[in-house]
Short mmCIF file of N, CA and C in Angstrom, two decimals:
data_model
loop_
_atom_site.label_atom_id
_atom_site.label_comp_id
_atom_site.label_asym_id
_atom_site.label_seq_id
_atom_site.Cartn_x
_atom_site.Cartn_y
_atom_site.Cartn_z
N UNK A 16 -22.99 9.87 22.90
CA UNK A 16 -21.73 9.32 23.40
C UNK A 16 -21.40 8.04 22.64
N UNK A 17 -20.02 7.71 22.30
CA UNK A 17 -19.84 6.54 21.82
C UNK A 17 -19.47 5.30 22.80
N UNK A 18 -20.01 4.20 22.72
CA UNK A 18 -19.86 3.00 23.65
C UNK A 18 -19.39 2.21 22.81
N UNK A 19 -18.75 1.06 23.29
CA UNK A 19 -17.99 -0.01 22.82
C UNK A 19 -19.01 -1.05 22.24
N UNK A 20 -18.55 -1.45 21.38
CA UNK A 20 -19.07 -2.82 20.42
C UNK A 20 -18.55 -3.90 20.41
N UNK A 21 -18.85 -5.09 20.33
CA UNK A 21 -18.25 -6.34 19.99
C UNK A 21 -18.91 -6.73 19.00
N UNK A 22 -18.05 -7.24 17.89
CA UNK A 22 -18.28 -8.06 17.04
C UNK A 22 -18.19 -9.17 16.56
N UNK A 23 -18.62 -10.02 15.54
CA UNK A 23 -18.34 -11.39 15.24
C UNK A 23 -17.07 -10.81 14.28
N UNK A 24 -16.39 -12.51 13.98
CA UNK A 24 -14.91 -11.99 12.77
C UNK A 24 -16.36 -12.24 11.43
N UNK A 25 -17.53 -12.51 11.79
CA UNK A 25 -18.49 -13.12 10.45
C UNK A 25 -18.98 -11.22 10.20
N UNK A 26 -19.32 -10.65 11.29
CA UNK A 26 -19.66 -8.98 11.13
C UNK A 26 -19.04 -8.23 10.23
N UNK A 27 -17.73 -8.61 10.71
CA UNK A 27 -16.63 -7.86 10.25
C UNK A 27 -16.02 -7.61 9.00
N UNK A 28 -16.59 -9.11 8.74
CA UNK A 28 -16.40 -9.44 6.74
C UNK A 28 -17.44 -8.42 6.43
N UNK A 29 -18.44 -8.90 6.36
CA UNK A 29 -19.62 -8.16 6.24
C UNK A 29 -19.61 -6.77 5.90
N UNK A 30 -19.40 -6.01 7.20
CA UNK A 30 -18.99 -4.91 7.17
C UNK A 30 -17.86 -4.16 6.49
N UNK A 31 -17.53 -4.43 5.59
CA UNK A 31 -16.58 -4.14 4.02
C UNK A 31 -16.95 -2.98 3.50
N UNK A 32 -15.80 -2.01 3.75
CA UNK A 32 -15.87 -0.91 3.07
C UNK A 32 -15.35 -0.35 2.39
N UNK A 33 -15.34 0.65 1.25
CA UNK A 33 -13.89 0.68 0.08
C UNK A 33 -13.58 1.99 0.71
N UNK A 34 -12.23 1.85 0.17
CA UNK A 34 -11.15 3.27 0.76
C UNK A 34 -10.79 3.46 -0.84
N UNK A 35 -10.25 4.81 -1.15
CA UNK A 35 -9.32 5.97 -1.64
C UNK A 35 -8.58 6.16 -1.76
N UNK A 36 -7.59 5.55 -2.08
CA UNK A 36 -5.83 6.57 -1.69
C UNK A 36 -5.62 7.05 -2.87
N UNK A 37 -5.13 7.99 -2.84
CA UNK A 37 -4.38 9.15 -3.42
C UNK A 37 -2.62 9.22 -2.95
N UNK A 38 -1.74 8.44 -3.93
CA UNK A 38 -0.47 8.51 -3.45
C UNK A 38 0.32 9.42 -4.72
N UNK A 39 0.70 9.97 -4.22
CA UNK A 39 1.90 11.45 -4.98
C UNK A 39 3.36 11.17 -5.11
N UNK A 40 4.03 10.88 -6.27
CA UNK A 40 5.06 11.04 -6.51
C UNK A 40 5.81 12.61 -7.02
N UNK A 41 6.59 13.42 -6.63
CA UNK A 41 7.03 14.46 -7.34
C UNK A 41 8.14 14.14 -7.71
N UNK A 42 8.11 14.76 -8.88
CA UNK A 42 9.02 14.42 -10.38
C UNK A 42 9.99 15.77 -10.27
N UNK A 43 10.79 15.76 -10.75
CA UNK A 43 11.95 16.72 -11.02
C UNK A 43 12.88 16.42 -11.86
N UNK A 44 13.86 17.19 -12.23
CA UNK A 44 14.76 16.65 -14.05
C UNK A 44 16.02 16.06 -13.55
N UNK A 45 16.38 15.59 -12.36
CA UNK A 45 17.07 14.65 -11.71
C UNK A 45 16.96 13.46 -11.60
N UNK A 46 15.25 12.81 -11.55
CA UNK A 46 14.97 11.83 -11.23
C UNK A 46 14.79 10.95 -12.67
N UNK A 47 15.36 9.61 -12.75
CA UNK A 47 15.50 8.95 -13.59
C UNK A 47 14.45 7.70 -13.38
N UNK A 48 13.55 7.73 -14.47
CA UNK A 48 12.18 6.31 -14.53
C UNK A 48 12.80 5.31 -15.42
N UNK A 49 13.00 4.36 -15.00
CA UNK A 49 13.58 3.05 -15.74
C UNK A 49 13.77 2.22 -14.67
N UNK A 50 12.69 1.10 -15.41
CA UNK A 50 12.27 0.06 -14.87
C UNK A 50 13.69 -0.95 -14.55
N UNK A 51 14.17 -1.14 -15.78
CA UNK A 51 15.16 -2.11 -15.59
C UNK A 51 16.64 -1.44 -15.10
N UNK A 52 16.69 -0.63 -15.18
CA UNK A 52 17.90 0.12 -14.30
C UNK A 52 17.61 0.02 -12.60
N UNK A 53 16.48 0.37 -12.67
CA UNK A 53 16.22 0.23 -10.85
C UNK A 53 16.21 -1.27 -10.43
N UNK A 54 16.09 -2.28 -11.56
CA UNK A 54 15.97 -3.98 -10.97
C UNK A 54 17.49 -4.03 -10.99
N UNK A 55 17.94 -3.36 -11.54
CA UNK A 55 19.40 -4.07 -11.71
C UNK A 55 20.48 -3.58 -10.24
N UNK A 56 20.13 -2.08 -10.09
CA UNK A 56 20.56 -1.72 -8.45
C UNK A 56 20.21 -2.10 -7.35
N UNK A 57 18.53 -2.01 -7.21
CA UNK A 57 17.78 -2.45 -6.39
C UNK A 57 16.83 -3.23 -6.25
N UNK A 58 16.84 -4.69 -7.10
CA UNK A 58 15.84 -5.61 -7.56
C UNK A 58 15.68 -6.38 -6.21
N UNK A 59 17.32 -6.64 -5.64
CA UNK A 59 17.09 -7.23 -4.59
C UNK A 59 16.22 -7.15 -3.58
N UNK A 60 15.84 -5.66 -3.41
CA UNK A 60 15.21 -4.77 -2.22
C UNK A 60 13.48 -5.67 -1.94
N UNK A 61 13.35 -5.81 -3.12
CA UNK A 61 11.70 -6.19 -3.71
C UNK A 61 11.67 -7.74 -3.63
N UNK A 62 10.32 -8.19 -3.73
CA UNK A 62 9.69 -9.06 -4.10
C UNK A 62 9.79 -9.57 -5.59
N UNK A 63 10.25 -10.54 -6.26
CA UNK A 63 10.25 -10.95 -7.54
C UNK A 63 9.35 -10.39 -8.10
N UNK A 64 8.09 -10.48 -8.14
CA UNK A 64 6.80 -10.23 -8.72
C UNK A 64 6.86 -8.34 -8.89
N UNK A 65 7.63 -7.59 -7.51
CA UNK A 65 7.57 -6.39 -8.19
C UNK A 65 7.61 -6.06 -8.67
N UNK A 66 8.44 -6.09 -10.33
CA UNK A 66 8.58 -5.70 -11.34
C UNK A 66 7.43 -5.67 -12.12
N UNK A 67 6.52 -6.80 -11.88
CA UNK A 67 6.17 -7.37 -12.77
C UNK A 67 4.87 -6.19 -13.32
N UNK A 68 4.44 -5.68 -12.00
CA UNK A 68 3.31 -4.83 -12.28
C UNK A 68 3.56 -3.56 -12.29
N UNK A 69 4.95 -2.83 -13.14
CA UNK A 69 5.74 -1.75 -13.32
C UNK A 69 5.24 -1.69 -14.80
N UNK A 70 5.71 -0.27 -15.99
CA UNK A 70 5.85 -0.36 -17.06
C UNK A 70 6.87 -0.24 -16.95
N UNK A 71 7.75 0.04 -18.30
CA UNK A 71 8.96 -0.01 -18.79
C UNK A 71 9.33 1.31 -18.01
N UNK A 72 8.99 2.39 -17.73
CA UNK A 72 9.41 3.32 -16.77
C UNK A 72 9.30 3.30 -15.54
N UNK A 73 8.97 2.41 -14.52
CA UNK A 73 9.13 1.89 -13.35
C UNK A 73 7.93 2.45 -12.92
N UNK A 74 6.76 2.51 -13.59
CA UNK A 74 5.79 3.15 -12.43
C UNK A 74 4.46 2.23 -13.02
N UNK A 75 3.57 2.05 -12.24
CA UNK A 75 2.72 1.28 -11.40
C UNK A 75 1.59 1.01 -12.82
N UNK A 76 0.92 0.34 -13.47
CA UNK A 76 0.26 0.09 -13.92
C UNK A 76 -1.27 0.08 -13.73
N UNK A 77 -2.20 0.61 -14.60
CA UNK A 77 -3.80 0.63 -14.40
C UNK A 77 -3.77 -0.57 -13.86
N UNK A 78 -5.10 -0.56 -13.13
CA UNK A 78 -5.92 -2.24 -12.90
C UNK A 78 -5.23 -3.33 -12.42
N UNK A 79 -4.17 -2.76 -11.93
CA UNK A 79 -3.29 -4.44 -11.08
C UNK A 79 -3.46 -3.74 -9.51
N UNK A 80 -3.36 -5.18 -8.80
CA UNK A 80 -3.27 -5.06 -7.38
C UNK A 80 -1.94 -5.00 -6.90
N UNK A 81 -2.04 -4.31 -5.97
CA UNK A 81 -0.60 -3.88 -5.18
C UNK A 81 -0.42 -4.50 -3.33
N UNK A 82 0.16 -5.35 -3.50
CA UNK A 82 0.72 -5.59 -1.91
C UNK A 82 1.09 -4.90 -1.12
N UNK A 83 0.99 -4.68 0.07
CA UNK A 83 2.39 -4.03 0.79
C UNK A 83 3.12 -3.81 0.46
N UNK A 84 4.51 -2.84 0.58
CA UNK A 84 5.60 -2.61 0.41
C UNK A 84 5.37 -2.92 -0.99
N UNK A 85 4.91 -3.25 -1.70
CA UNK A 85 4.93 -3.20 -3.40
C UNK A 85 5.42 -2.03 -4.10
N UNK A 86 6.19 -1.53 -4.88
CA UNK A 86 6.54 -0.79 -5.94
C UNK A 86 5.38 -0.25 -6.52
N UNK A 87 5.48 1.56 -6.36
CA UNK A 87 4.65 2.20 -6.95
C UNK A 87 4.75 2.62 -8.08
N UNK A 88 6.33 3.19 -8.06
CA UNK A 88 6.81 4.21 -8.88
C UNK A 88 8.73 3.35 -8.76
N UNK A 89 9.68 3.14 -9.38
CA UNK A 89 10.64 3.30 -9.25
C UNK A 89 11.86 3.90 -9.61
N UNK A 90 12.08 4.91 -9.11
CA UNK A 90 12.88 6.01 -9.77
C UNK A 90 14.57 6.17 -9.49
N UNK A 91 15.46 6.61 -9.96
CA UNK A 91 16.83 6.85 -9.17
C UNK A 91 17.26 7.85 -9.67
N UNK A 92 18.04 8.72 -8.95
CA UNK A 92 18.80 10.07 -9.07
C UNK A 92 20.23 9.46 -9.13
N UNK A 93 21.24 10.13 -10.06
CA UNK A 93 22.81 10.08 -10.10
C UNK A 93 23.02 10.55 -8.73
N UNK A 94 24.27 9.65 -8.36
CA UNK A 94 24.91 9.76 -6.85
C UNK A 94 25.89 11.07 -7.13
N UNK A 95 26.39 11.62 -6.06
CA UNK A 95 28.02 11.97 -6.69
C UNK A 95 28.37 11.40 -5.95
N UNK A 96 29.55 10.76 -6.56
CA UNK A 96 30.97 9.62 -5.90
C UNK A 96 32.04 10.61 -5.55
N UNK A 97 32.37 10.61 -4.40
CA UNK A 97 32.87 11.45 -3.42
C UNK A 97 34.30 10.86 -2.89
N UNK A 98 35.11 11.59 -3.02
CA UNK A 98 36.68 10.71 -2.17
C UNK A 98 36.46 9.60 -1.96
N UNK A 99 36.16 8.85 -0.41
CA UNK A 99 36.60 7.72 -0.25
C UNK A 99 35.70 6.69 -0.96
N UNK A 100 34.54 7.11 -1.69
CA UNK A 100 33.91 6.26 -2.27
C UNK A 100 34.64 6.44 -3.60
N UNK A 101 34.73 6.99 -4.46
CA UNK A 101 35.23 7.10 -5.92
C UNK A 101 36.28 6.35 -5.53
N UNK A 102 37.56 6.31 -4.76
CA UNK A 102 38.46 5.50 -4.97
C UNK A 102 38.19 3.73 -4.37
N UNK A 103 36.88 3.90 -3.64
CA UNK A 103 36.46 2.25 -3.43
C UNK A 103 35.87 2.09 -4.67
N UNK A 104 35.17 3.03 -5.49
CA UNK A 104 34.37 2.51 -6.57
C UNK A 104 35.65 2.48 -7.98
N UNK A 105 36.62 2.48 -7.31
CA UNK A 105 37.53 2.40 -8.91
C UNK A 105 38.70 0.62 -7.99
N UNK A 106 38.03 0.04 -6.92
CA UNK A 106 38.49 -0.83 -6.54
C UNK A 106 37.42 -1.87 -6.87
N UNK A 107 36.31 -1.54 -6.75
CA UNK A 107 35.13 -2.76 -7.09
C UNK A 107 33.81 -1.80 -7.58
N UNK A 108 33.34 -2.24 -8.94
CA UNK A 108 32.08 -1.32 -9.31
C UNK A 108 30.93 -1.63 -8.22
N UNK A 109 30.90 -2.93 -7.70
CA UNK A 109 29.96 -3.22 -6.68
C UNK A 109 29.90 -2.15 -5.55
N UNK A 110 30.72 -1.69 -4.90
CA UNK A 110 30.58 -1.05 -3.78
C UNK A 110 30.22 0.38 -3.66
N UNK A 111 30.31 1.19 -5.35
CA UNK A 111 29.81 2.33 -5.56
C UNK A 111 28.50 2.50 -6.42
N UNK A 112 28.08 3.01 -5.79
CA UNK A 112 26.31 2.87 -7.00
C UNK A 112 26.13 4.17 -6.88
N UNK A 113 26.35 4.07 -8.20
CA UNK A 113 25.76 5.57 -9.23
C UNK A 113 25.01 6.08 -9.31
N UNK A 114 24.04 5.60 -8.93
CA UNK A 114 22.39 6.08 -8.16
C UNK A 114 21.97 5.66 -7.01
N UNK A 115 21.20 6.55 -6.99
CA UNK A 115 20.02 6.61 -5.22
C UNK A 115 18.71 6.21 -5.76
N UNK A 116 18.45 5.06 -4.86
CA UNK A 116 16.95 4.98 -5.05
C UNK A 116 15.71 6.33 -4.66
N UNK A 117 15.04 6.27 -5.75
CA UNK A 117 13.83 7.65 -5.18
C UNK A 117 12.78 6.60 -5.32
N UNK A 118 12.29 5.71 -4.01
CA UNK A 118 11.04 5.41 -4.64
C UNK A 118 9.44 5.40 -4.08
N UNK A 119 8.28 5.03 -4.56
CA UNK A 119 7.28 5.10 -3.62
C UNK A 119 6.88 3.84 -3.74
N UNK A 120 5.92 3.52 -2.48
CA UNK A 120 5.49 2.20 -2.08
C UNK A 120 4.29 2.53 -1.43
N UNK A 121 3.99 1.20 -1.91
CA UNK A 121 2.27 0.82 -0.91
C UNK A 121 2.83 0.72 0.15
N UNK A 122 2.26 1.35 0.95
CA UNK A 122 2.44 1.75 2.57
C UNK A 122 1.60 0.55 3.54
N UNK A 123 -0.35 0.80 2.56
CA UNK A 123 -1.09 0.43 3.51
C UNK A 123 -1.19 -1.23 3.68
N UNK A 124 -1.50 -1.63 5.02
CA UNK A 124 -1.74 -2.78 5.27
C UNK A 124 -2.39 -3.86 4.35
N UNK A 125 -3.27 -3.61 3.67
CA UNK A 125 -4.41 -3.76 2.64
C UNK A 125 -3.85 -4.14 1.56
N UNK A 126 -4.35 -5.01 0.45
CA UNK A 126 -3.98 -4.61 -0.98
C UNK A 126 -4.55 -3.70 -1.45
N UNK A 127 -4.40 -3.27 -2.47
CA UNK A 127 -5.37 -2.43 -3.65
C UNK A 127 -5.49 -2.60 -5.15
N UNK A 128 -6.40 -1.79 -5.40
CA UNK A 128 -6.46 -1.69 -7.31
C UNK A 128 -5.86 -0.30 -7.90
N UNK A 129 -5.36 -0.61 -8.11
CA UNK A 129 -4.60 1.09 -9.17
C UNK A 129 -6.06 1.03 -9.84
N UNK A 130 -6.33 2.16 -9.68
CA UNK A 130 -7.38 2.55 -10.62
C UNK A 130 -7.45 3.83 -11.88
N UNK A 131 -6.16 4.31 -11.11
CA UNK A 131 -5.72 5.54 -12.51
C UNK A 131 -4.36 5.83 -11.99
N UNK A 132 -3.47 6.46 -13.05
CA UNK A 132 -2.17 6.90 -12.86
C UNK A 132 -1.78 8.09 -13.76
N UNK A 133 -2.16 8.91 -12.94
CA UNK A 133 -2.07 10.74 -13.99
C UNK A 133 -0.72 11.09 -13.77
N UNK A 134 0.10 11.04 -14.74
CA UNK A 134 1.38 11.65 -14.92
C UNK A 134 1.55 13.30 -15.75
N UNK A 135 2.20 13.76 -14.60
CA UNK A 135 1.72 15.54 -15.37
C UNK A 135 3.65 16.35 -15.06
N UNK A 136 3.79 16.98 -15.46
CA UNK A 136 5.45 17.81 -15.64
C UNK A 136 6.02 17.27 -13.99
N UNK A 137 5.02 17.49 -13.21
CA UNK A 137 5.72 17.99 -11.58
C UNK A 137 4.97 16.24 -11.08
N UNK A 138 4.31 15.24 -11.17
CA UNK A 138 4.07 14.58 -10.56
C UNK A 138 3.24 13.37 -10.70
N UNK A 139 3.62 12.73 -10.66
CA UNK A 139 2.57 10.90 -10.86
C UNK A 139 1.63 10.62 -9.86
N UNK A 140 0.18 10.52 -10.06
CA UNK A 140 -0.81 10.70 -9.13
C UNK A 140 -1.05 9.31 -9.41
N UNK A 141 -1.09 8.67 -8.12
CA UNK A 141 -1.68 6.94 -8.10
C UNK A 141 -2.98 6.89 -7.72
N UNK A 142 -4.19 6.83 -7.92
CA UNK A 142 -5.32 6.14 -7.20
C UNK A 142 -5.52 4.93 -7.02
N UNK A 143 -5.50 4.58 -5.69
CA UNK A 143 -5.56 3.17 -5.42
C UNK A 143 -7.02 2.92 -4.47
N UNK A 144 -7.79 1.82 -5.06
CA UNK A 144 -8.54 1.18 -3.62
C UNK A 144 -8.85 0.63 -3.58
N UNK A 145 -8.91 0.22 -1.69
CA UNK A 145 -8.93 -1.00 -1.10
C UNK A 145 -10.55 -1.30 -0.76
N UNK A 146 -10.47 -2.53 -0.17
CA UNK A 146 -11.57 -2.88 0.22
C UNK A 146 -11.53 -3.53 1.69
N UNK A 147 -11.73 -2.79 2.72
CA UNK A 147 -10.99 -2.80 4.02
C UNK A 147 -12.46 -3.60 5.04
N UNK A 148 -11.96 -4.69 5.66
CA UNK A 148 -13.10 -5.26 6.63
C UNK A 148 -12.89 -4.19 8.04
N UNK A 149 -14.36 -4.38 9.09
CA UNK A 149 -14.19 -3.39 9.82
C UNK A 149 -13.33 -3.85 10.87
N UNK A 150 -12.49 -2.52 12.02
CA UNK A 150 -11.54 -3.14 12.67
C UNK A 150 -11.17 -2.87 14.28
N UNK A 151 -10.84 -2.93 14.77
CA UNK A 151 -11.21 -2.35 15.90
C UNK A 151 -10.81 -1.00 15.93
N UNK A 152 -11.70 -0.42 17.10
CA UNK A 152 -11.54 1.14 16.69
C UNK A 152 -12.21 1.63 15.66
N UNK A 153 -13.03 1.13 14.56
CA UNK A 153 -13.57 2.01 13.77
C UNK A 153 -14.92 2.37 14.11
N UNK A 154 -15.89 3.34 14.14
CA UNK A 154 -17.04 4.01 14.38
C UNK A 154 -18.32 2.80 13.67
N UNK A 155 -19.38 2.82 14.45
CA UNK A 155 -20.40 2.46 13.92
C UNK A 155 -21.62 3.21 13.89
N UNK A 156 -22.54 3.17 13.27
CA UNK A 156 -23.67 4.45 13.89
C UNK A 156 -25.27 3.33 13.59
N UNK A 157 -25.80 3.80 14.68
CA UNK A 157 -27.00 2.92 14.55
C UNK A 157 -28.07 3.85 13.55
N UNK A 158 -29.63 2.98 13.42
CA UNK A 158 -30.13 4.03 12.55
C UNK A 158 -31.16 5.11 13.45
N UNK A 159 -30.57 5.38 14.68
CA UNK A 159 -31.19 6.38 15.75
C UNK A 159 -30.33 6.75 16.20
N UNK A 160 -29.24 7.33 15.50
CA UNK A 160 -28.03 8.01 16.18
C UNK A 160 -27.33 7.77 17.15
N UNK A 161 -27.26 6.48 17.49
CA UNK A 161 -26.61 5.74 18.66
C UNK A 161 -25.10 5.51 17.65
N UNK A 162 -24.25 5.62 18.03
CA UNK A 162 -22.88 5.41 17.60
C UNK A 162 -22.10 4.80 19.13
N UNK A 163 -21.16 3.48 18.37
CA UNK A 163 -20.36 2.89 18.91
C UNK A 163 -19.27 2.63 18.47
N UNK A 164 -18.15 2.56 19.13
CA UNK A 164 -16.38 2.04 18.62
C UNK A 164 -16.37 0.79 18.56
N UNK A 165 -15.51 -0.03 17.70
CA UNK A 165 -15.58 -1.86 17.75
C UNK A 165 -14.57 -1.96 18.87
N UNK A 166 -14.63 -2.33 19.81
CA UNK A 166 -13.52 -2.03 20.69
C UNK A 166 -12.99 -4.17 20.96
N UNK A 167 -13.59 -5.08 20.04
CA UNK A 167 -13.23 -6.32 20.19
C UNK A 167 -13.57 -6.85 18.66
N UNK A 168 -12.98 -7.64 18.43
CA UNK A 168 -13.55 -8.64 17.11
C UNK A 168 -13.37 -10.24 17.61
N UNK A 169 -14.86 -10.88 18.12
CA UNK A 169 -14.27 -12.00 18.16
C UNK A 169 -14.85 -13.12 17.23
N UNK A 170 -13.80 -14.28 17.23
CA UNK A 170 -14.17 -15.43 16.23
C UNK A 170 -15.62 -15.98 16.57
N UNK A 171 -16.01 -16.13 15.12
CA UNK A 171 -17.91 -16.80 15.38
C UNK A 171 -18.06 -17.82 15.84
N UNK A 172 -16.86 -18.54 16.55
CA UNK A 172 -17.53 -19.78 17.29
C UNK A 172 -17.35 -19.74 18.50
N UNK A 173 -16.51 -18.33 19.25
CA UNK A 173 -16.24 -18.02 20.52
C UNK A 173 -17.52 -17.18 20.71
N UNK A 174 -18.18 -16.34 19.72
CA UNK A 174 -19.02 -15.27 20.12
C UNK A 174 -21.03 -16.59 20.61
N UNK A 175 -21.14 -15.26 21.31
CA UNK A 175 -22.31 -15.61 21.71
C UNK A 175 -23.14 -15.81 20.64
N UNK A 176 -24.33 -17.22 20.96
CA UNK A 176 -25.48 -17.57 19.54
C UNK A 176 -26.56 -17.41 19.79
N UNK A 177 -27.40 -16.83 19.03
CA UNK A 177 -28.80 -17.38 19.28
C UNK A 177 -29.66 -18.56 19.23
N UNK A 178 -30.85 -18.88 19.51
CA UNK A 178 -31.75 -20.05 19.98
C UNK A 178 -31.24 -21.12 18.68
N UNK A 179 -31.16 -20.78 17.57
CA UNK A 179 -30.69 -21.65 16.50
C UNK A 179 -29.31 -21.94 16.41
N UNK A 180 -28.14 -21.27 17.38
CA UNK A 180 -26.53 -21.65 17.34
C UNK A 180 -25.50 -21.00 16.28
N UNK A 181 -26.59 -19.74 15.51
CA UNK A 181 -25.57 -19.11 15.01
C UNK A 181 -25.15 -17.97 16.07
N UNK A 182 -24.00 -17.52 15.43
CA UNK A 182 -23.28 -16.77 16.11
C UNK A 182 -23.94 -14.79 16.07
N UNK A 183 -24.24 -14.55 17.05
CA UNK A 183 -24.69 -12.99 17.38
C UNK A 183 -24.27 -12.45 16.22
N UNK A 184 -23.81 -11.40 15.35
CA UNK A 184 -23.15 -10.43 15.20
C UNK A 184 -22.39 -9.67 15.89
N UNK A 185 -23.36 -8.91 16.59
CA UNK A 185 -23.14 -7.57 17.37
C UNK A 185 -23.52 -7.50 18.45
N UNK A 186 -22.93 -6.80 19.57
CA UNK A 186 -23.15 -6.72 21.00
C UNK A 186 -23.04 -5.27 21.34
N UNK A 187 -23.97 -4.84 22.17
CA UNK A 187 -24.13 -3.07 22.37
C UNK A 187 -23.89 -3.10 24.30
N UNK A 188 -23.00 -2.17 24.27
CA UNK A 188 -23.08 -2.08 26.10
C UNK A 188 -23.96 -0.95 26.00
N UNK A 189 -24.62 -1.64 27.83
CA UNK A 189 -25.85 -0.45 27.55
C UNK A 189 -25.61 0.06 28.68
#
């Protein structure tokens, strides 16, 4: 059975584990890669620095770290300008945009490392990974098959110490 754990926030560092992602872009002969075409529609959308870790085709570079919401891939498809927009877009070029953003983003909470970027006819494969501290809710397993959930993380100067005043680690309900 799994029982609840408490931890120190000192455990928790500790307990550092690397993750995997695998993020998928699919490509098609619509979609347009250009870096500086997508800053110029949608630069605003981003973080300054997004660009920065793009190539010249808007997609994500080996060996750089990625933020949140960071730019994976940035792509745009031609709009069609339709009645009441074609005649707003022949009143101000601002208000009609000629493309749609297609793009992908770091999703996860975490930063990461691009660690490869396989571009093939149908699709741009990102490998990214993180290095994630443990969190609540994640599984622990003792080395006698006792498994517990972190069901708290608290700070090492709130958590309980031993005879010398450092702070516990770990706490097991029994």
């Amino acid at each position: 059975s799994n029982d609840a754990v408490v931890i120190s926030a000192g455990a928790a560092q500790k307990l550092t584990s690397e993750h995997m992602y695998r993020e998928v872009f699919p490509l098609n002969p619509q979609i347009e890669l250009n870096r500086e075409k997508h800053r110029m529609y949608y630069g605003t959308k981003y973080q300054g620095r997004a660009y920065d870790v793009l190539d010249e085709h808007g997609v994500v570079r080996k060996c750089v770290t990625v933020y949140p919401r960071d730019l994976l891939v940035a792509g745009l498809t031609k709009t069609q300008v339709l009645g009441t927009d074609a005649l707003l877009g022949r009143i101000s070029k601002s208000l009609a945009k000629p493309f749609q953003e297609v793009a992908l983003t770091w999703t996860h909470g975490t930063p990461g490392e691009v660690v490869d970027v396989v571009r093939t006819n149908t699709q741009i494969a990102i490998l990214v990974r993180t290095r994630e501290s443990m969190q609540v809710g994640d599984k622990l397993a003792g080395r006698y098959g006792n498994k517990g959930v972190v069901a708290k993380i608290i700070p090492d100067h709130e958590m309980l110490q031993d005879e010398k005043g450092n702070p516990i680690d770990l706490l097991l309900t029994s």
